[in-house]
XYZ file of C-alpha atoms in Angstrom:
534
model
C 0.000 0.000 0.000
C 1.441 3.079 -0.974
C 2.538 5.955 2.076
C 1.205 9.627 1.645
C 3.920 11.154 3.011
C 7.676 10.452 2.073
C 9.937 8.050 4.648
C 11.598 11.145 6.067
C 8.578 12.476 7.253
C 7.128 9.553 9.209
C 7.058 9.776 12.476
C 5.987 7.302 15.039
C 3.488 7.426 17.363
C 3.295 5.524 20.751
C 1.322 2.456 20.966
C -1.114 2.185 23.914
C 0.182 -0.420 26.567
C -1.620 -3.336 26.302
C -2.964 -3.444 22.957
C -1.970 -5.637 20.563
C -1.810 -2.786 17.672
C 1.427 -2.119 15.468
C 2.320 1.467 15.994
C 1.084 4.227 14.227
C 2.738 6.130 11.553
C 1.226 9.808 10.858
C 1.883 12.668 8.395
C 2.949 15.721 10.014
C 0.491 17.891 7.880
C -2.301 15.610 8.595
C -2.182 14.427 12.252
C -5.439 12.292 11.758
C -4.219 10.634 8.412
C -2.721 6.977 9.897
C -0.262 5.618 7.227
C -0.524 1.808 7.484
C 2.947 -0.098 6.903
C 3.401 -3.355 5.336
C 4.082 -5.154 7.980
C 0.555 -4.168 9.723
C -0.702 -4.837 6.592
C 0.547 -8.220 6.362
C -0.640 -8.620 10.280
C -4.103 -7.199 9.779
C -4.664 -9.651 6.906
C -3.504 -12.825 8.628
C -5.661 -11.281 11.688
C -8.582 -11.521 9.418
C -8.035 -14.854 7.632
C -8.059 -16.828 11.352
C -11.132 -14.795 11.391
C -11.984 -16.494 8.072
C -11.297 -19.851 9.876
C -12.936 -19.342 13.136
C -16.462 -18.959 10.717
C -15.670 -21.942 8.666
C -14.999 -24.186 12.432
C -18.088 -22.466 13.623
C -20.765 -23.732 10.562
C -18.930 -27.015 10.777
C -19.437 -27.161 14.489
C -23.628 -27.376 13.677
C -23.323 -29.434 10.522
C -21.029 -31.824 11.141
C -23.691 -34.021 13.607
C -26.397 -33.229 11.516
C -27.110 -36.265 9.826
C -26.366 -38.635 13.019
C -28.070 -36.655 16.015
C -31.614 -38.715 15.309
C -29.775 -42.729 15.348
C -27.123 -41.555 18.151
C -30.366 -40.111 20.219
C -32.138 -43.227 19.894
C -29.115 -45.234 20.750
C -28.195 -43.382 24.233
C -31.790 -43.012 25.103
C -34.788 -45.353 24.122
C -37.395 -42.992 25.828
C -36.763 -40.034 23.066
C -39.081 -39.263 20.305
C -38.761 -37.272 17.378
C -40.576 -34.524 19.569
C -37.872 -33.818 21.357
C -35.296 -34.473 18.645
C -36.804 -31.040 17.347
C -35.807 -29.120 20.599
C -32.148 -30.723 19.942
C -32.391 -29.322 16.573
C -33.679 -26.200 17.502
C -30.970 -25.399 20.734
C -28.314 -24.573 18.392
C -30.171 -21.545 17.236
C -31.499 -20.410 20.619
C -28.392 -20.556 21.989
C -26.475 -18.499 18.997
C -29.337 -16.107 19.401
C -28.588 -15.311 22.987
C -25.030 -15.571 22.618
C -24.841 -13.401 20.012
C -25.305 -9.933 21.335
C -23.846 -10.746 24.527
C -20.290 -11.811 22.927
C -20.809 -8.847 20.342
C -21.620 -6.575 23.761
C -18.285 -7.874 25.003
C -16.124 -7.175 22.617
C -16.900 -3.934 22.226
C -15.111 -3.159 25.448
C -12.871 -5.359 25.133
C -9.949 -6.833 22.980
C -11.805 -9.235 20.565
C -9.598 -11.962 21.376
C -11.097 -12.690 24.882
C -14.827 -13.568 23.706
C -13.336 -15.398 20.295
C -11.045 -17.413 23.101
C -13.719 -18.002 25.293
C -16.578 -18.563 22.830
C -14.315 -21.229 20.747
C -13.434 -22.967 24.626
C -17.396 -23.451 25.148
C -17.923 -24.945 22.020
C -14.648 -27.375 22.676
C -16.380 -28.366 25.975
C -19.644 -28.521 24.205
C -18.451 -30.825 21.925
C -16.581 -33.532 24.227
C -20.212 -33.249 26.367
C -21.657 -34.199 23.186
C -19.265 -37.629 23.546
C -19.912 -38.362 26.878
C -23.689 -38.559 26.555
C -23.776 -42.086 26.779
C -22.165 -42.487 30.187
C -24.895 -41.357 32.455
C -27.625 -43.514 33.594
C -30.169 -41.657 32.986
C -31.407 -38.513 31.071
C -29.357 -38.684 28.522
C -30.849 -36.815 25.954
C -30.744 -34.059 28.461
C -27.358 -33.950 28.635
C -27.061 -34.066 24.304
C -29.627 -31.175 24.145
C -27.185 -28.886 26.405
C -24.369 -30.242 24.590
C -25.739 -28.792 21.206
C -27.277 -25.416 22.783
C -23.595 -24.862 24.285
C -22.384 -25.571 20.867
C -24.414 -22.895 19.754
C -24.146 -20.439 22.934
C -20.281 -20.925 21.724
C -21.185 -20.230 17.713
C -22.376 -16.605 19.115
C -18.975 -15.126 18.288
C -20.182 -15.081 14.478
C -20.980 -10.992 15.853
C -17.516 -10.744 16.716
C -15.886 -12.112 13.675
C -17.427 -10.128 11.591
C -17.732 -6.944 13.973
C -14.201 -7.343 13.665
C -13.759 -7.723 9.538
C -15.920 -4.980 9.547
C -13.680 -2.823 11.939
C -10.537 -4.017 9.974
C -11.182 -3.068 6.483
C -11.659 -0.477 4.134
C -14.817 0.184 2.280
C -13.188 -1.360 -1.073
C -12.357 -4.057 1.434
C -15.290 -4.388 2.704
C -17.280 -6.143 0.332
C -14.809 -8.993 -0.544
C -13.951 -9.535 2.720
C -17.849 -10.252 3.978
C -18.350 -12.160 0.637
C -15.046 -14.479 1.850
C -16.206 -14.950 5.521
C -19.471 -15.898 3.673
C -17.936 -18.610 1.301
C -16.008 -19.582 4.405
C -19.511 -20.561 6.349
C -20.979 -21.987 3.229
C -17.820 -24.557 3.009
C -18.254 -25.591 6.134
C -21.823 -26.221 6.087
C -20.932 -28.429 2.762
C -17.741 -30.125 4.063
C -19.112 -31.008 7.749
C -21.694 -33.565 6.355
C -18.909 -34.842 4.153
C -16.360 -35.295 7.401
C -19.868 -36.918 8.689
C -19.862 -39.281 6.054
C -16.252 -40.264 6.387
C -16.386 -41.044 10.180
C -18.900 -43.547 9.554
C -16.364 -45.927 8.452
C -15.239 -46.150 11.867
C -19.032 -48.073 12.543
C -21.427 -47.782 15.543
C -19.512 -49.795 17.786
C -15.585 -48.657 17.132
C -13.247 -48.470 19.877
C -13.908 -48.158 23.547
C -11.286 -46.797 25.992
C -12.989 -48.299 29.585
C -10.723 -46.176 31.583
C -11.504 -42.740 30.345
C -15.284 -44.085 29.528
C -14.968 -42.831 26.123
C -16.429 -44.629 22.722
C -14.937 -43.611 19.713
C -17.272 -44.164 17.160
C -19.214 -42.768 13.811
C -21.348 -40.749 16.290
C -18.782 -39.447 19.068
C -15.771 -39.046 16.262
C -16.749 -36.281 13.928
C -17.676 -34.303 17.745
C -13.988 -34.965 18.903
C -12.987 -34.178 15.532
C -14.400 -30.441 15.926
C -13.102 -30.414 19.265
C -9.325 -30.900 18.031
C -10.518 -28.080 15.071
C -11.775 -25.435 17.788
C -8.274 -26.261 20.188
C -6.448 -25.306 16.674
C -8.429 -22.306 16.222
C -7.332 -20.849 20.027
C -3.468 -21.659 19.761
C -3.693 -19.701 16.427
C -6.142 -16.676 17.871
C -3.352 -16.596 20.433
C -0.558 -17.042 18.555
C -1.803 -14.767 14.772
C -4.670 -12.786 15.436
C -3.866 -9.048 16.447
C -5.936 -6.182 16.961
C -6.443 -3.926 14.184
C -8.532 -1.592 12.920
C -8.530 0.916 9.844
C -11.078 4.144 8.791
C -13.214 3.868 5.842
C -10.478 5.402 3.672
C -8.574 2.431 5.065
C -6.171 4.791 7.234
C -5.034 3.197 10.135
C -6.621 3.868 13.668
C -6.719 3.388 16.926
C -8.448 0.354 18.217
C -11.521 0.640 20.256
C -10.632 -2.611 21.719
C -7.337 -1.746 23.449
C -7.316 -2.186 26.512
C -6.136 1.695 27.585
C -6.560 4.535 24.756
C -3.802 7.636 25.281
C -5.353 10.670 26.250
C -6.046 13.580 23.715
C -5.966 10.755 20.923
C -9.978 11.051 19.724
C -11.569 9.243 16.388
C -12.798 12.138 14.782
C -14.015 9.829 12.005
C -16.722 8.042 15.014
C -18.680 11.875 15.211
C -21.762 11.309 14.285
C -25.160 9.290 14.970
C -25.719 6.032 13.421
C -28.915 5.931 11.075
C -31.436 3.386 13.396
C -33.597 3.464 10.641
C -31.384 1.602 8.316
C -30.169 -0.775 10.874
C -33.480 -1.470 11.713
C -34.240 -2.257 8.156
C -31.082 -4.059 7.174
C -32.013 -6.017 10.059
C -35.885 -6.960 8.802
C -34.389 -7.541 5.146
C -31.951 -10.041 7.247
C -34.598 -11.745 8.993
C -36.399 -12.184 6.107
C -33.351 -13.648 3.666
C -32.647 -15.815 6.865
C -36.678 -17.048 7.238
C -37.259 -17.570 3.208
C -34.121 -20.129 2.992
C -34.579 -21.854 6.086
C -38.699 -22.808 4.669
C -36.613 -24.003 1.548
C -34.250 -26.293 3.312
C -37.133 -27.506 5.503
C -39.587 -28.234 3.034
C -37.762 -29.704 0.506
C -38.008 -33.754 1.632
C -41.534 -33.287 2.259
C -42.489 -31.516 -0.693
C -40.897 -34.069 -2.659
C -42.002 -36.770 -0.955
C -45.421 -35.919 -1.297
C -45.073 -34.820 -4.853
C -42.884 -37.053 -6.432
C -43.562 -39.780 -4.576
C -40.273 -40.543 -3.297
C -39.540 -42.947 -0.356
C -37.443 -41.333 2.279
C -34.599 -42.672 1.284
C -34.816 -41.458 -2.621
C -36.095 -37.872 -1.024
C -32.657 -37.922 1.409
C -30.295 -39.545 -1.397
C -31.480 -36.661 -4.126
C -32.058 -33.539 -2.072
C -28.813 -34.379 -0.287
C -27.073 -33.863 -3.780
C -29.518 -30.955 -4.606
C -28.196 -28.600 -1.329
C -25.179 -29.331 -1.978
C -25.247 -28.482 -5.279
C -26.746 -25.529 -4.264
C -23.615 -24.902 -2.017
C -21.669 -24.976 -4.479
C -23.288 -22.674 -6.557
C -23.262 -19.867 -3.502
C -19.545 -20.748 -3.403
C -19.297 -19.536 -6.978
C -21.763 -16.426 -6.050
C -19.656 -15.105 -3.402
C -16.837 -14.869 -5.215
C -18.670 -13.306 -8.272
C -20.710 -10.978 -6.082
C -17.413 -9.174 -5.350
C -16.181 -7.922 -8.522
C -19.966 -7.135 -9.400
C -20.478 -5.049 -6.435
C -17.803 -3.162 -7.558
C -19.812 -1.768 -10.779
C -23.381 -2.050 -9.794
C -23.337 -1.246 -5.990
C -24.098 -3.287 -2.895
C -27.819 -1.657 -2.858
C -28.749 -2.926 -6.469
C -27.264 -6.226 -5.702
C -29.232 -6.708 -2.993
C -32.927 -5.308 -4.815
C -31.276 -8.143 -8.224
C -31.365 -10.926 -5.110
C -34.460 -10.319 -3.769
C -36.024 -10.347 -6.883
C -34.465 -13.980 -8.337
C -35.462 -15.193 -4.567
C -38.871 -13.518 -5.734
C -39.299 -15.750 -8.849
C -37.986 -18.595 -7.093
C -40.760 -19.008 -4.885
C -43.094 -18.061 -7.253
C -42.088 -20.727 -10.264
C -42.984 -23.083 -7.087
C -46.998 -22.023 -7.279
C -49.006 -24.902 -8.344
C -50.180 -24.117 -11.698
C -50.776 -27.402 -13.578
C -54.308 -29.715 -13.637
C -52.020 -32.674 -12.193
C -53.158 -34.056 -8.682
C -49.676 -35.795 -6.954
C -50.238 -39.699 -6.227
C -52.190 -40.061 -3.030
C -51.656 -42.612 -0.364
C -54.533 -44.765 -0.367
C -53.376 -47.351 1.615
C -55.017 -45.667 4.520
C -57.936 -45.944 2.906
C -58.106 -49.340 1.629
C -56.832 -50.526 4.949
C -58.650 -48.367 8.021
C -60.469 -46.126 5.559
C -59.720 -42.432 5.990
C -58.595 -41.895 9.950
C -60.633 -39.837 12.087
C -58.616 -37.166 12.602
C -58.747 -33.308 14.028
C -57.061 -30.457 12.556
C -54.526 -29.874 14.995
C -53.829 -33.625 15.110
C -53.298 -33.476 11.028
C -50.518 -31.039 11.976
C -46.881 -32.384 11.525
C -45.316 -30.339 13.669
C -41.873 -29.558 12.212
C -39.540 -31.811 14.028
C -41.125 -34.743 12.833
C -39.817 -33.913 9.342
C -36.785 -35.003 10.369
C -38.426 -38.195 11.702
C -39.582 -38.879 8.279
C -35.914 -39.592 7.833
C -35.781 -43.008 9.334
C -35.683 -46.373 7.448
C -38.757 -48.868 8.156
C -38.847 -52.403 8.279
C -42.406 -52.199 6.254
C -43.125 -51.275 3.101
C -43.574 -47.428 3.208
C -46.095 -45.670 1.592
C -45.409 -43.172 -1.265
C -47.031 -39.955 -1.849
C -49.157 -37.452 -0.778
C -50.673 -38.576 2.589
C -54.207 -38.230 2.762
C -54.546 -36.515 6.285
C -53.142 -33.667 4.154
C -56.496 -32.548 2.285
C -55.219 -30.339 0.218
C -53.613 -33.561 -1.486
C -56.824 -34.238 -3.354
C -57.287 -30.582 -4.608
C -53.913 -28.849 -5.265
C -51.979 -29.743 -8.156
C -48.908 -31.102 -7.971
C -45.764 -29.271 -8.677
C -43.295 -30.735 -11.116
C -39.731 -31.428 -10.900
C -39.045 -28.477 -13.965
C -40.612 -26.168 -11.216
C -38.654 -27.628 -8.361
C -35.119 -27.795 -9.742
C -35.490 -24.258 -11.407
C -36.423 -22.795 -8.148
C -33.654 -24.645 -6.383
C -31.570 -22.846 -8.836
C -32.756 -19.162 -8.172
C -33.048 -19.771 -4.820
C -29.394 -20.874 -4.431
C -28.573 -17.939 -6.209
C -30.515 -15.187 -4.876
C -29.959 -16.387 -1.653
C -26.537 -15.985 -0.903
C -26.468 -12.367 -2.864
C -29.052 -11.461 -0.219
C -26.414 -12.333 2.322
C -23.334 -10.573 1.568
C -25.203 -7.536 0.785
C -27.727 -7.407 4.004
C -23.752 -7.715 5.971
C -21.762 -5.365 3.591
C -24.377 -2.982 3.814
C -24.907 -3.519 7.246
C -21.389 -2.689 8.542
C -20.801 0.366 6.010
C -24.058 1.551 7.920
C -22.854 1.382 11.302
C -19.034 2.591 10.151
C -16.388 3.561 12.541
C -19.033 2.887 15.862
C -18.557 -0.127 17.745
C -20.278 -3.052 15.849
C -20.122 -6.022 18.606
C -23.885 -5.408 20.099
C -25.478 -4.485 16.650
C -23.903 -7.778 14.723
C -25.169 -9.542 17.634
C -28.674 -8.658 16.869
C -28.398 -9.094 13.219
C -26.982 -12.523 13.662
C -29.543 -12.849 16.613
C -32.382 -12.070 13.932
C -30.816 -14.868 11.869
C -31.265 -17.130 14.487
C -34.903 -16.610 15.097
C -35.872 -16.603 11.905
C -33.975 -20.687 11.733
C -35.769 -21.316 14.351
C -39.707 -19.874 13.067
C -38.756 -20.841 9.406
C -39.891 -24.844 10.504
C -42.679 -23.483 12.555
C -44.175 -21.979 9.327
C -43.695 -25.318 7.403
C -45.076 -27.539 10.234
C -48.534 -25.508 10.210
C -48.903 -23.813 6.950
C -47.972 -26.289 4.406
C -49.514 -29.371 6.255
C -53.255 -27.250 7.059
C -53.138 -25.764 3.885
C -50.745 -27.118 1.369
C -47.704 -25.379 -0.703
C -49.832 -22.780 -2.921
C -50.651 -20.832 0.382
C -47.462 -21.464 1.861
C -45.561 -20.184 -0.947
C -47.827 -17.379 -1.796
C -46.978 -16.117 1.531
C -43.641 -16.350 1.475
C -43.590 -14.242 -2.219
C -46.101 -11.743 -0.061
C -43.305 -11.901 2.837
C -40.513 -10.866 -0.006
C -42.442 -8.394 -2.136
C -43.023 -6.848 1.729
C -39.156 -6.549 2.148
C -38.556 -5.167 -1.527
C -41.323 -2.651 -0.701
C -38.571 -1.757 2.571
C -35.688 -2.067 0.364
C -37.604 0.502 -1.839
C -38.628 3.031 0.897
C -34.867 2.885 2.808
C -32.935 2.481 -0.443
C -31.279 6.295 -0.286
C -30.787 5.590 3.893
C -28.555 2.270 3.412
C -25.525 4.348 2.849
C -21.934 4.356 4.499
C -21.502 6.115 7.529
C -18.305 8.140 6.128
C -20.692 9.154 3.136
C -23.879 10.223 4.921
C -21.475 12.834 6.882
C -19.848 13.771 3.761
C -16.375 12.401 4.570
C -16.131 10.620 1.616
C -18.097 10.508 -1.921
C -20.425 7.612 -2.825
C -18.470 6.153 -6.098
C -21.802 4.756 -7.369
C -25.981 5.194 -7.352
């Protein structure tokens, strides 16, 4: 990076004790302007690639048990249904969401490396918890349901990763930087089903060490596996990560999060309100992105299976490639998404991906004459069950119950309890696997922006509490994005449920619309620096 002012002119400025900052170079004729030296530069970009890790460790922390938390649940406790498997499910969200602004709150006051420490230390204890679960006598799902919302309390410092990314870089860093810590949680939700999949060699017996108590098996070895990952992550945070923290212009500054600031020193650059307004919106548009793709992921095995037919295992086997497919394909985005925001502007990008998520949920409308197979075999063998409304209701954990293998013949299609089976057309594959496709790419668009935009918003003020609500609204909205599958599509079938959700988006364009000339960066709204594009 090129220096403003010539070598002889430098002169150095005292480094707080304490902090982990490189010192300061300033110009004489500009006692604000920080020149930034290579070597900080070099430290501030190692700094943020462990950040880049600890995000990758932290998706793989909830993914990598995924597949095996229903058979290891029935295993280490017969008296478990698929009831409660939903609350197992459902703790890693709550406890991210209540993490999250806590550990943001914290490291606002604090240097970042204390929560990331801590937070990473929880999850490591989390995870061997998650091993032990067979060695009590008794409640033993109790003990795997804290171990997974302790995995999650410790997946909270998400706020500070990227509260500190956004503190770090410079508004043409900015948007690269978010798209990378992006691509980095999108690999590890893709590669901890895969590290799933290759502990399973080890079987469901494996090895047993009697005098620690421990079983190393397919079910307790991808959980020790994260543990050694997350004991890697804190000797690097310790040993790599530093403290850093540039301006908009990408000047260097003083940190906010060292622990004693020299007198007469002030951040000009923080005067200034933040704009609640657009927070407050980035944060709806956030909940929203977060809601629409967790209803996709969710309803996609029981769509299928009522629409296509498919056993559980064909609707596991082919939506198993399909996500990750998808995956893939937001891989690809991310890294696209940053040159393009670069000539069209983080705002337009975001309107372009709510619009392809737009069409994505409305190419899944039933529009054909086609009714989907029924399953008659009720019929022909009880005739049609007696049933209530609310006892027609699948509530959403047992989705993932619909997952296990039966010793009987299983039934295929669209179960009858469902009424709207025998009056709703069925949607075909063309409509399924195009929306798959628009979905996986509007989706992770969505993403990047709502956080680019986000932390260009908030600028040079603390960012720990207010990425702890935006990744807090994320959580929720994982959390009520089954709820609204469980009742809506099974009272009243997938041309209400997805005619919602298009109401829910064209709601969050009609936002987008009203806030558009708000979601600017805070250097720009105070006129310390021109907006390069509309």
């Amino acid at each position: 990076m090129q220096l403003s002012c010539a070598m002889s002119m430098k002169s150095v400025h005292s480094v707080p004790r304490g902090c982990d900052c490189d010192f300061f170079l300033f110009c004489p004729s500009k006692t604000r302007d920080v020149v930034e030296t290579q070597e900080h530069y070099k430290s501030r970009w190692r700094s943020i690639w462990i950040m880049y890790l600890t995000m990758f460790l932290s998706s793989v922390g909830f993914s990598i048990v995924i597949m095996s938390v229903w058979p290891y649940l029935q295993k280490i406790d017969p008296t478990a249904d698929a009831s409660f498997l939903g609350w197992i499910i459902a703790s890693y969200s709550i406890g991210q969401m209540a993490a999250s602004p806590l550990f943001g709150l914290w490291s606002n006051y604090r240097p970042r490396r204390e929560p990331l420490v801590v937070s990473t230390a929880i999850s490591v204890a989390a995870n061997c918890l998650y091993a032990y679960v067979h060695a009590p006598h008794s409640h033993n799902k109790y003990y795997m349901l804290t171990a997974r919302a302790l995995v999650g309390f410790g997946a909270g410092n998400v706020a500070v990763v990227r509260s500190y990314i956004a503190g770090a870089t410079s508004l043409t860093e900015r948007t690269s930087a978010m798209a990378n810590t992006s691509a980095c949680q999108a690999v590890g939700f893709i590669l901890g089903p895969v590290f799933q999949t290759c502990f399973t060699l080890i079987g469901e017996e494996g090895i047993t060490w009697k005098s620690i108590h421990l079983q190393l098996n397919m079910y307790t070895a991808p959980v020790l596996f994260g543990a050694l990952l997350g004991i890697i992550n804190i000797i690097l945070i310790f040993a790599i990560f530093r403290e850093h923290r540039v301006d908009d212009m990408g000047r260097q500054c003083n940190s906010i999060n060292c622990e004693e600031q020299e007198s007469g020193v002030l951040d000009q650059d923080a005067e200034g309100n933040i704009d609640h307004v657009a927070v407050v919106a980035v944060n709806f548009l956030f909940f929203v992105i977060l809601f629409v793709f967790a209803v996709f992921e969710t309803i996609a095995t029981p769509l299928t299976m009522d629409m296509y037919s498919w056993t559980r295992e064909k609707a596991v086997f082919y939506n198993g490639i399909i996500l990750s497919a998808i995956g893939v394909e937001s891989v690809i985005v991310f890294m696209v998404v940053k040159t393009l925001s670069k000539k069209t502007g983080e705002r337009a990008i975001l309107h372009g991906g709510l619009q392809i998520v737009l069409i994505g949920f409305f190419i899944l409308l039933p529009w054909g004459k086609k009714l989907p197979n029924i399953q008659w075999q009720a019929i022909k063998n009880n005739s049609i069950p007696q049933t209530t409304p609310s006892e027609m209701v699948v509530p959403f954990w047992n989705l993932q119950a619909m997952l296990l293998p039966s010793n009987h013949s299983e039934p295929a299609g669209c179960p009858v309890t469902q009424s709207w089976c025998l009056n709703t057309p069925m949607i075909y594959l063309a409509q399924y696997i195009s929306s798959d496709i628009l979905i996986g790419l509007g989706y992770p668009v969505c993403n990047v922006m709502s956080y680019t935009l986000y932390s260009k918003i908030l600028g040079p003020k603390p960012q720990g509490v207010y990425m702890g609500w935006l990744t807090a609204s994320g959580s929720g909205a994982r959390i009520l994005g089954p709820v609204f599958v469980s009742q809506i599509y099974t009272h009243l079938g997938p041309r209400w449920a997805f005619s919602l959700i298009c109401g829910v988006v064209v709601v969050s364009l009609l936002v987008l619309e009203i806030v558009y000339k708000r979601l600017i960066a805070f250097s720009v709204r105070y006129g310390r620096m021109q907006e390069e594009r509309s």
